[in-house]
PDB file of C-alpha atoms in Angstrom:
ATOM      1  CA  MET A   1       0.000   0.000   0.000  1.00 36.00           C
ATOM      2  CA  GLU A   2       1.307   3.410  -0.907  1.00 43.00           C
ATOM      3  CA  ALA A   3       2.071   5.573   2.110  1.00 46.00           C
ATOM      4  CA  GLU A   4      -0.106   8.641   2.565  1.00 51.00           C
ATOM      5  CA  SER A   5       1.639  11.907   1.723  1.00 53.00           C
ATOM      6  CA  ILE A   6       1.758  13.961   4.902  1.00 51.00           C
ATOM      7  CA  ASP A   7       3.774  17.104   5.452  1.00 53.00           C
ATOM      8  CA  ARG A   8       5.301  17.157   8.958  1.00 55.00           C
ATOM      9  CA  ARG A   9       7.061  20.156  10.413  1.00 53.00           C
ATOM     10  CA  VAL A  10       7.562  22.230  13.560  1.00 50.00           C
ATOM     11  CA  LEU A  11       6.410  25.790  12.946  1.00 50.00           C
ATOM     12  CA  SER A  12       6.514  27.330  16.412  1.00 53.00           C
ATOM     13  CA  HIS A  13       9.185  27.215  19.113  1.00 56.00           C
ATOM     14  CA  GLY A  14       6.650  27.159  21.916  1.00 56.00           C
ATOM     15  CA  ILE A  15       3.123  27.747  23.096  1.00 53.00           C
ATOM     16  CA  PHE A  16       4.205  30.913  24.916  1.00 52.00           C
ATOM     17  CA  HIS A  17       5.885  34.060  23.662  1.00 48.00           C
ATOM     18  CA  GLU A  18       7.464  36.882  25.602  1.00 46.00           C
ATOM     19  CA  ASN A  19       6.264  40.430  25.095  1.00 44.00           C
ATOM     20  CA  ARG A  20       7.562  43.524  26.824  1.00 40.00           C
ATOM     21  CA  ILE A  21       5.283  43.058  29.826  1.00 40.00           C
ATOM     22  CA  GLU A  22       4.486  39.409  30.424  1.00 43.00           C
ATOM     23  CA  ARG A  23       4.611  35.827  29.219  1.00 43.00           C
ATOM     24  CA  VAL A  24       1.544  35.208  27.083  1.00 42.00           C
ATOM     25  CA  ALA A  25       0.064  32.019  25.663  1.00 45.00           C
ATOM     26  CA  ILE A  26      -0.163  31.967  21.882  1.00 46.00           C
ATOM     27  CA  SER A  27      -3.767  31.684  20.702  1.00 46.00           C
ATOM     28  CA  LEU A  28      -4.442  28.138  19.505  1.00 45.00           C
ATOM     29  CA  LYS A  29      -8.172  28.345  18.848  1.00 43.00           C
ATOM     30  CA  VAL A  30      -9.090  26.378  15.768  1.00 39.00           C
ATOM     31  CA  ALA A  31     -11.769  28.924  14.868  1.00 35.00           C
ATOM     32  CA  GLY A  32      -9.187  31.667  14.746  1.00 37.00           C
ATOM     33  CA  GLY A  33      -7.267  29.645  12.216  1.00 40.00           C
ATOM     34  CA  GLU A  34      -4.040  29.535  14.215  1.00 44.00           C
ATOM     35  CA  VAL A  35      -3.738  25.754  14.564  1.00 46.00           C
ATOM     36  CA  VAL A  36      -5.249  25.148  11.158  1.00 44.00           C
ATOM     37  CA  GLY A  37      -2.831  27.715   9.778  1.00 46.00           C
ATOM     38  CA  LEU A  38       0.127  25.909  11.339  1.00 50.00           C
ATOM     39  CA  GLY A  39      -0.941  22.677   9.694  1.00 47.00           C
ATOM     40  CA  ARG A  40      -1.491  24.358   6.339  1.00 50.00           C
ATOM     41  CA  ALA A  41       1.543  26.636   6.346  1.00 52.00           C
ATOM     42  CA  GLY A  42       3.748  26.085   3.340  1.00 55.00           C
ATOM     43  CA  ARG A  43       1.460  23.438   1.826  1.00 55.00           C
ATOM     44  CA  TYR A  44      -0.734  25.640  -0.366  1.00 57.00           C
ATOM     45  CA  GLY A  45      -0.568  24.291  -3.894  1.00 61.00           C
ATOM     46  CA  SER A  46       1.900  21.557  -2.858  1.00 64.00           C
ATOM     47  CA  LYS A  47       1.710  17.772  -3.250  1.00 68.00           C
ATOM     48  CA  PHE A  48       0.723  17.276   0.413  1.00 65.00           C
ATOM     49  CA  PRO A  49      -3.063  16.839   0.888  1.00 66.00           C
ATOM     50  CA  VAL A  50      -2.833  16.835   4.700  1.00 67.00           C
ATOM     51  CA  GLY A  51      -0.452  18.162   7.319  1.00 65.00           C
ATOM     52  CA  GLU A  52       0.419  17.563  10.936  1.00 70.00           C
ATOM     53  CA  VAL A  53       1.270  20.167  13.557  1.00 71.00           C
ATOM     54  CA  THR A  54       3.488  19.593  16.566  1.00 71.00           C
ATOM     55  CA  CYS A  55       5.501  21.431  19.215  1.00 70.00           C
ATOM     56  CA  LEU A  56       9.232  21.683  19.691  1.00 68.00           C
ATOM     57  CA  ASN A  57       8.883  20.780  23.381  1.00 72.00           C
ATOM     58  CA  GLU A  58       6.868  17.785  24.538  1.00 78.00           C
ATOM     59  CA  HIS A  59       5.419  19.602  27.566  1.00 80.00           C
ATOM     60  CA  ASP A  60       3.517  21.929  25.188  1.00 78.00           C
ATOM     61  CA  LEU A  61       1.630  19.060  23.531  1.00 80.00           C
ATOM     62  CA  PRO A  62      -1.331  18.790  25.984  1.00 84.00           C
ATOM     63  CA  LEU A  63      -2.381  22.377  25.254  1.00 80.00           C
ATOM     64  CA  LEU A  64      -2.045  21.755  21.526  1.00 77.00           C
ATOM     65  CA  HIS A  65      -4.181  18.604  21.805  1.00 81.00           C
ATOM     66  CA  LEU A  66      -6.811  20.506  23.787  1.00 82.00           C
ATOM     67  CA  ALA A  67      -7.011  23.213  21.149  1.00 77.00           C
ATOM     68  CA  LEU A  68      -7.318  20.754  18.268  1.00 75.00           C
ATOM     69  CA  GLU A  69     -10.047  18.782  20.033  1.00 80.00           C
ATOM     70  CA  SER A  70     -12.117  21.868  20.870  1.00 79.00           C
ATOM     71  CA  SER A  71     -15.174  22.750  18.819  1.00 81.00           C
ATOM     72  CA  SER A  72     -15.119  25.921  16.759  1.00 76.00           C
ATOM     73  CA  PRO A  73     -17.277  28.797  18.048  1.00 80.00           C
ATOM     74  CA  VAL A  74     -19.457  30.723  15.639  1.00 85.00           C
ATOM     75  CA  LEU A  75     -17.691  33.758  14.212  1.00 85.00           C
ATOM     76  CA  GLU A  76     -19.809  36.867  14.655  1.00 90.00           C
ATOM     77  CA  ARG A  77     -17.518  39.409  12.955  1.00 92.00           C
ATOM     78  CA  ALA A  78     -14.888  39.368  10.240  1.00 92.00           C
ATOM     79  CA  GLY A  79     -11.843  41.573   9.850  1.00 91.00           C
ATOM     80  CA  LEU A  80     -11.142  43.425   6.620  1.00 91.00           C
ATOM     81  CA  PHE A  81      -7.985  44.990   5.283  1.00 90.00           C
ATOM     82  CA  PRO A  82      -7.773  47.854   2.765  1.00 92.00           C
ATOM     83  CA  THR A  83      -6.819  46.552  -0.669  1.00 94.00           C
ATOM     84  CA  TYR A  84      -4.520  48.347  -3.055  1.00 96.00           C
ATOM     85  CA  ASP A  85      -7.402  49.214  -5.393  1.00 96.00           C
ATOM     86  CA  LEU A  86      -9.315  50.911  -2.575  1.00 94.00           C
ATOM     87  CA  LEU A  87      -6.274  52.890  -1.469  1.00 96.00           C
ATOM     88  CA  LEU A  88      -5.542  53.894  -5.057  1.00 96.00           C
ATOM     89  CA  MET A  89      -9.050  55.294  -5.482  1.00 95.00           C
ATOM     90  CA  TYR A  90      -8.824  57.045  -2.117  1.00 95.00           C
ATOM     91  CA  SER A  91      -5.434  58.542  -3.012  1.00 95.00           C
ATOM     92  CA  CYS A  92      -7.027  60.258  -6.024  1.00 95.00           C
ATOM     93  CA  LEU A  93      -8.955  62.396  -3.532  1.00 93.00           C
ATOM     94  CA  HIS A  94      -5.695  63.431  -1.838  1.00 92.00           C
ATOM     95  CA  PRO A  95      -3.090  63.622  -4.636  1.00 92.00           C
ATOM     96  CA  THR A  96      -0.584  65.609  -2.573  1.00 93.00           C
ATOM     97  CA  LEU A  97      -0.421  63.185   0.347  1.00 94.00           C
ATOM     98  CA  GLY A  98       2.064  60.380   0.850  1.00 94.00           C
ATOM     99  CA  PHE A  99       1.118  56.762   1.406  1.00 96.00           C
ATOM    100  CA  HIS A 100       1.298  56.941   5.220  1.00 96.00           C
ATOM    101  CA  PRO A 101      -1.197  59.825   5.647  1.00 96.00           C
ATOM    102  CA  ILE A 102      -3.445  58.295   2.975  1.00 96.00           C
ATOM    103  CA  LEU A 103      -3.563  55.022   4.884  1.00 96.00           C
ATOM    104  CA  GLU A 104      -4.130  56.837   8.176  1.00 95.00           C
ATOM    105  CA  ARG A 105      -7.055  58.832   6.781  1.00 95.00           C
ATOM    106  CA  PHE A 106      -8.558  55.794   5.109  1.00 95.00           C
ATOM    107  CA  LEU A 107      -8.496  53.784   8.343  1.00 94.00           C
ATOM    108  CA  LYS A 108      -9.973  56.701  10.288  1.00 93.00           C
ATOM    109  CA  ASN A 109     -12.814  57.420   7.860  1.00 92.00           C
ATOM    110  CA  ALA A 110     -13.759  53.924   6.689  1.00 91.00           C
ATOM    111  CA  LYS A 111     -17.351  52.961   7.536  1.00 91.00           C
ATOM    112  CA  LEU A 112     -18.273  49.305   7.922  1.00 91.00           C
ATOM    113  CA  SER A 113     -21.347  47.319   8.864  1.00 92.00           C
ATOM    114  CA  PRO A 114     -21.494  45.846  12.408  1.00 93.00           C
ATOM    115  CA  THR A 115     -20.440  42.420  11.123  1.00 94.00           C
ATOM    116  CA  TYR A 116     -17.047  43.697   9.945  1.00 94.00           C
ATOM    117  CA  PHE A 117     -14.107  45.574  11.411  1.00 93.00           C
ATOM    118  CA  ILE A 118     -10.823  46.976  10.129  1.00 92.00           C
ATOM    119  CA  GLY A 119      -7.915  44.697  10.979  1.00 90.00           C
ATOM    120  CA  ASN A 120      -4.916  45.880  12.970  1.00 90.00           C
ATOM    121  CA  CYS A 121      -2.758  47.952  10.616  1.00 93.00           C
ATOM    122  CA  GLU A 122      -0.197  49.275  13.101  1.00 93.00           C
ATOM    123  CA  ALA A 123       2.644  47.218  11.653  1.00 92.00           C
ATOM    124  CA  ILE A 124       1.853  48.430   8.145  1.00 94.00           C
ATOM    125  CA  LEU A 125       1.677  52.037   9.292  1.00 95.00           C
ATOM    126  CA  THR A 126       5.121  51.619  10.858  1.00 96.00           C
ATOM    127  CA  VAL A 127       6.606  50.440   7.562  1.00 97.00           C
ATOM    128  CA  ALA A 128       4.783  53.194   5.668  1.00 96.00           C
ATOM    129  CA  ALA A 129       6.338  55.845   7.900  1.00 96.00           C
ATOM    130  CA  VAL A 130       9.820  54.486   7.140  1.00 95.00           C
ATOM    131  CA  ILE A 131       9.567  54.190   3.352  1.00 96.00           C
ATOM    132  CA  ASP A 132       7.169  57.027   2.542  1.00 95.00           C
ATOM    133  CA  GLU A 133       9.968  59.458   1.668  1.00 94.00           C
ATOM    134  CA  LEU A 134      11.481  57.105  -0.906  1.00 96.00           C
ATOM    135  CA  PRO A 135      10.727  57.812  -4.593  1.00 96.00           C
ATOM    136  CA  LEU A 136       8.383  54.852  -5.002  1.00 96.00           C
ATOM    137  CA  GLY A 137       4.993  54.489  -6.614  1.00 95.00           C
ATOM    138  CA  LEU A 138       1.891  53.772  -4.560  1.00 96.00           C
ATOM    139  CA  HIS A 139       1.817  50.114  -5.592  1.00 96.00           C
ATOM    140  CA  GLU A 140       5.458  49.539  -4.641  1.00 97.00           C
ATOM    141  CA  LYS A 141       4.922  51.198  -1.262  1.00 97.00           C
ATOM    142  CA  TYR A 142       1.846  49.053  -0.699  1.00 97.00           C
ATOM    143  CA  LEU A 143       3.805  45.865  -1.444  1.00 96.00           C
ATOM    144  CA  PHE A 144       6.624  46.766   0.925  1.00 97.00           C
ATOM    145  CA  CYS A 145       4.100  47.639   3.638  1.00 96.00           C
ATOM    146  CA  ILE A 146       2.229  44.323   3.444  1.00 95.00           C
ATOM    147  CA  SER A 147       5.421  42.268   3.211  1.00 95.00           C
ATOM    148  CA  PRO A 148       6.218  39.788   6.030  1.00 93.00           C
ATOM    149  CA  VAL A 149       8.290  42.058   8.243  1.00 94.00           C
ATOM    150  CA  ASP A 150       8.437  42.845  11.954  1.00 92.00           C
ATOM    151  CA  MET A 151       9.952  46.299  12.390  1.00 93.00           C
ATOM    152  CA  GLU A 152      10.818  45.489  16.013  1.00 92.00           C
ATOM    153  CA  ASP A 153      13.358  43.010  14.668  1.00 92.00           C
ATOM    154  CA  GLY A 154      16.354  45.255  14.019  1.00 93.00           C
ATOM    155  CA  ILE A 155      18.047  43.020  11.443  1.00 93.00           C
ATOM    156  CA  LEU A 156      14.811  42.420   9.554  1.00 94.00           C
ATOM    157  CA  ALA A 157      13.870  46.108   9.638  1.00 95.00           C
ATOM    158  CA  GLN A 158      17.300  47.006   8.273  1.00 94.00           C
ATOM    159  CA  GLY A 159      16.866  44.433   5.514  1.00 95.00           C
ATOM    160  CA  LEU A 160      13.507  45.844   4.453  1.00 96.00           C
ATOM    161  CA  THR A 161      14.806  49.413   4.494  1.00 96.00           C
ATOM    162  CA  GLN A 162      17.816  48.445   2.383  1.00 95.00           C
ATOM    163  CA  PHE A 163      15.673  46.505  -0.086  1.00 96.00           C
ATOM    164  CA  ALA A 164      13.268  49.425  -0.493  1.00 97.00           C
ATOM    165  CA  THR A 165      16.086  51.978  -0.794  1.00 96.00           C
ATOM    166  CA  ASN A 166      17.989  49.965  -3.407  1.00 96.00           C
ATOM    167  CA  TYR A 167      14.798  49.374  -5.363  1.00 97.00           C
ATOM    168  CA  ALA A 168      13.932  53.076  -5.292  1.00 97.00           C
ATOM    169  CA  ASN A 169      17.432  54.159  -6.359  1.00 95.00           C
ATOM    170  CA  LYS A 170      18.368  51.462  -8.871  1.00 94.00           C
ATOM    171  CA  GLY A 171      15.272  49.413  -9.661  1.00 94.00           C
ATOM    172  CA  LEU A 172      17.357  46.303  -8.961  1.00 95.00           C
ATOM    173  CA  VAL A 173      18.069  44.579  -5.640  1.00 96.00           C
ATOM    174  CA  ARG A 174      20.830  41.988  -5.534  1.00 94.00           C
ATOM    175  CA  LEU A 175      20.948  39.808  -2.442  1.00 91.00           C
ATOM    176  CA  ARG A 176      24.725  40.141  -2.163  1.00 88.00           C
ATOM    177  CA  GLN A 177      24.335  43.864  -1.514  1.00 84.00           C
ATOM    178  CA  ILE A 178      23.263  43.151   2.069  1.00 82.00           C
ATOM    179  CA  PHE A 179      24.148  39.480   2.529  1.00 79.00           C
ATOM    180  CA  THR A 180      27.332  37.515   1.851  1.00 79.00           C
ATOM    181  CA  PRO A 181      26.639  33.874   0.868  1.00 75.00           C
ATOM    182  CA  GLY A 182      28.816  31.284   2.583  1.00 74.00           C
ATOM    183  CA  THR A 183      29.015  33.149   5.898  1.00 79.00           C
ATOM    184  CA  LEU A 184      26.244  31.290   7.732  1.00 80.00           C
ATOM    185  CA  LYS A 185      27.439  29.305  10.744  1.00 81.00           C
ATOM    186  CA  VAL A 186      25.845  27.117  13.386  1.00 80.00           C
ATOM    187  CA  PRO A 187      25.064  29.462  16.324  1.00 77.00           C
ATOM    188  CA  LYS A 188      26.729  28.761  19.648  1.00 79.00           C
ATOM    189  CA  THR A 189      24.585  30.995  21.868  1.00 80.00           C
ATOM    190  CA  GLN A 190      20.934  32.009  22.151  1.00 79.00           C
ATOM    191  CA  GLY A 191      21.873  35.496  20.947  1.00 82.00           C
ATOM    192  CA  ALA A 192      23.537  34.081  17.851  1.00 83.00           C
ATOM    193  CA  LEU A 193      20.492  31.894  17.256  1.00 82.00           C
ATOM    194  CA  LYS A 194      18.218  34.924  17.420  1.00 85.00           C
ATOM    195  CA  SER A 195      20.385  36.723  14.856  1.00 87.00           C
ATOM    196  CA  LEU A 196      20.304  33.674  12.588  1.00 86.00           C
ATOM    197  CA  GLU A 197      16.515  33.571  12.843  1.00 88.00           C
ATOM    198  CA  SER A 198      16.418  37.237  11.800  1.00 90.00           C
ATOM    199  CA  ILE A 199      18.650  36.506   8.807  1.00 91.00           C
ATOM    200  CA  HIS A 200      16.270  33.690   7.895  1.00 90.00           C
ATOM    201  CA  LYS A 201      13.416  36.208   7.919  1.00 93.00           C
ATOM    202  CA  VAL A 202      15.400  38.596   5.705  1.00 94.00           C
ATOM    203  CA  LEU A 203      15.929  35.808   3.174  1.00 94.00           C
ATOM    204  CA  ASP A 204      12.243  34.933   3.381  1.00 93.00           C
ATOM    205  CA  LEU A 205      11.384  38.592   2.775  1.00 96.00           C
ATOM    206  CA  TYR A 206      13.601  38.682  -0.317  1.00 96.00           C
ATOM    207  CA  ILE A 207      11.870  35.577  -1.684  1.00 95.00           C
ATOM    208  CA  TRP A 208       8.441  37.092  -0.961  1.00 96.00           C
ATOM    209  CA  LEU A 209       9.374  40.259  -2.847  1.00 96.00           C
ATOM    210  CA  SER A 210      10.855  38.251  -5.722  1.00 96.00           C
ATOM    211  CA  PHE A 211       7.479  36.617  -6.342  1.00 95.00           C
ATOM    212  CA  ARG A 212       5.888  40.050  -6.703  1.00 94.00           C
ATOM    213  CA  MET A 213       8.695  42.066  -8.298  1.00 93.00           C
ATOM    214  CA  GLY A 214      10.725  39.360  -9.965  1.00 89.00           C
ATOM    215  CA  ASP A 215      12.704  41.540 -12.360  1.00 93.00           C
ATOM    216  CA  ALA A 216      13.905  43.725  -9.498  1.00 96.00           C
ATOM    217  CA  PHE A 217      14.695  40.818  -7.137  1.00 96.00           C
ATOM    218  CA  PRO A 218      16.410  38.263  -9.400  1.00 95.00           C
ATOM    219  CA  ASP A 219      18.272  36.217  -6.762  1.00 94.00           C
ATOM    220  CA  GLN A 220      15.364  34.055  -5.597  1.00 93.00           C
ATOM    221  CA  GLU A 221      17.280  30.808  -6.106  1.00 94.00           C
ATOM    222  CA  LEU A 222      20.258  32.054  -4.092  1.00 92.00           C
ATOM    223  CA  ALA A 223      17.993  33.295  -1.302  1.00 92.00           C
ATOM    224  CA  SER A 224      16.199  29.931  -1.196  1.00 91.00           C
ATOM    225  CA  SER A 225      19.455  27.968  -0.941  1.00 90.00           C
ATOM    226  CA  GLN A 226      20.763  30.220   1.842  1.00 89.00           C
ATOM    227  CA  LYS A 227      17.432  29.910   3.650  1.00 89.00           C
ATOM    228  CA  THR A 228      17.812  26.124   3.553  1.00 88.00           C
ATOM    229  CA  ILE A 229      21.281  26.441   5.098  1.00 86.00           C
ATOM    230  CA  CYS A 230      19.752  28.661   7.808  1.00 85.00           C
ATOM    231  CA  ASN A 231      17.236  25.943   8.593  1.00 82.00           C
ATOM    232  CA  MET A 232      19.965  23.315   8.839  1.00 84.00           C
ATOM    233  CA  CYS A 233      22.043  25.476  11.194  1.00 84.00           C
ATOM    234  CA  GLN A 234      19.054  26.071  13.465  1.00 77.00           C
ATOM    235  CA  VAL A 235      18.110  22.387  13.587  1.00 77.00           C
ATOM    236  CA  TYR A 236      21.698  21.438  14.416  1.00 76.00           C
ATOM    237  CA  MET A 237      21.770  23.868  17.337  1.00 75.00           C
ATOM    238  CA  TYR A 238      18.420  22.637  18.664  1.00 69.00           C
ATOM    239  CA  ARG A 239      19.784  19.101  18.715  1.00 69.00           C
ATOM    240  CA  GLU A 240      22.977  20.223  20.449  1.00 67.00           C
ATOM    241  CA  LEU A 241      21.183  22.271  23.118  1.00 61.00           C
ATOM    242  CA  GLN A 242      18.285  19.895  23.714  1.00 58.00           C
ATOM    243  CA  PRO A 243      19.500  16.355  22.983  1.00 50.00           C
ATOM    244  CA  SER A 244      17.038  14.841  25.464  1.00 45.00           C
ATOM    245  CA  VAL A 245      13.926  16.547  24.096  1.00 44.00           C
ATOM    246  CA  GLN A 246      11.463  14.173  22.492  1.00 45.00           C
ATOM    247  CA  ILE A 247       9.343  15.908  19.889  1.00 43.00           C
ATOM    248  CA  GLY A 248       5.865  14.430  19.890  1.00 43.00           C
ATOM    249  CA  CYS A 249       3.248  14.904  17.232  1.00 44.00           C
ATOM    250  CA  TYR A 250      -0.522  15.150  17.375  1.00 43.00           C
ATOM    251  CA  SER A 251      -1.917  12.029  15.721  1.00 41.00           C
ATOM    252  CA  GLY A 252      -4.680  13.850  13.881  1.00 44.00           C
ATOM    253  CA  THR A 253      -4.232  15.501  10.525  1.00 46.00           C
ATOM    254  CA  ILE A 254      -5.169  18.908   9.223  1.00 44.00           C
ATOM    255  CA  PRO A 255      -6.551  18.991   5.667  1.00 46.00           C
ATOM    256  CA  ALA A 256      -5.468  21.543   3.135  1.00 46.00           C
TER     257      ALA A 256
END
């Protein structure tokens, strides 16, 4: 019998994350899509019909099991996000404004029915404030603002700023301008691991941009290969630091 094709991966370090104030449990409600999203992540359009989600640490598994076995509550409201077409039409009413003030005004003045709400756009506003002075078109600014970037990550924020600046000045962004291939090493400390994770995000950002502005970001293959090396370095360190950890997996599957 042919084995079922199942994609297995660990997509989160833990059930908890640290913010500036306290230790907070990551939301795992199936209705919110978090667990389902973990099982689906990276499988869209792939050969894997189902996926499995697990935790890096075995002691996190009971909470994961509880979330997956819980019934989904009825969603009463849905979040919306301003599309590029809407912002383009709105910008025609304010031709002298930059992208950041246009987005601010749009979010302030948008009227929705009670069953909808505007999603949190703070991260996008932060990016808009950084790149708004660059000589970019509205569409390019929109793409950079919705890209997968956390501006609180210094290395990632620097990568985005450099990508946007190079694109604005030259129309071409080579990966080697901010990253030297062959320099990745297995981290020896938690600080080095954090930096490596940030570099991984920069490479992921480059790949994301290459799918949307391919002519300007031509080094997708190089970025992908370096991202794979990043993954290998991280896995090696996890095994070195936690040789006794047994990674368990939820026996159920999550469909695509």
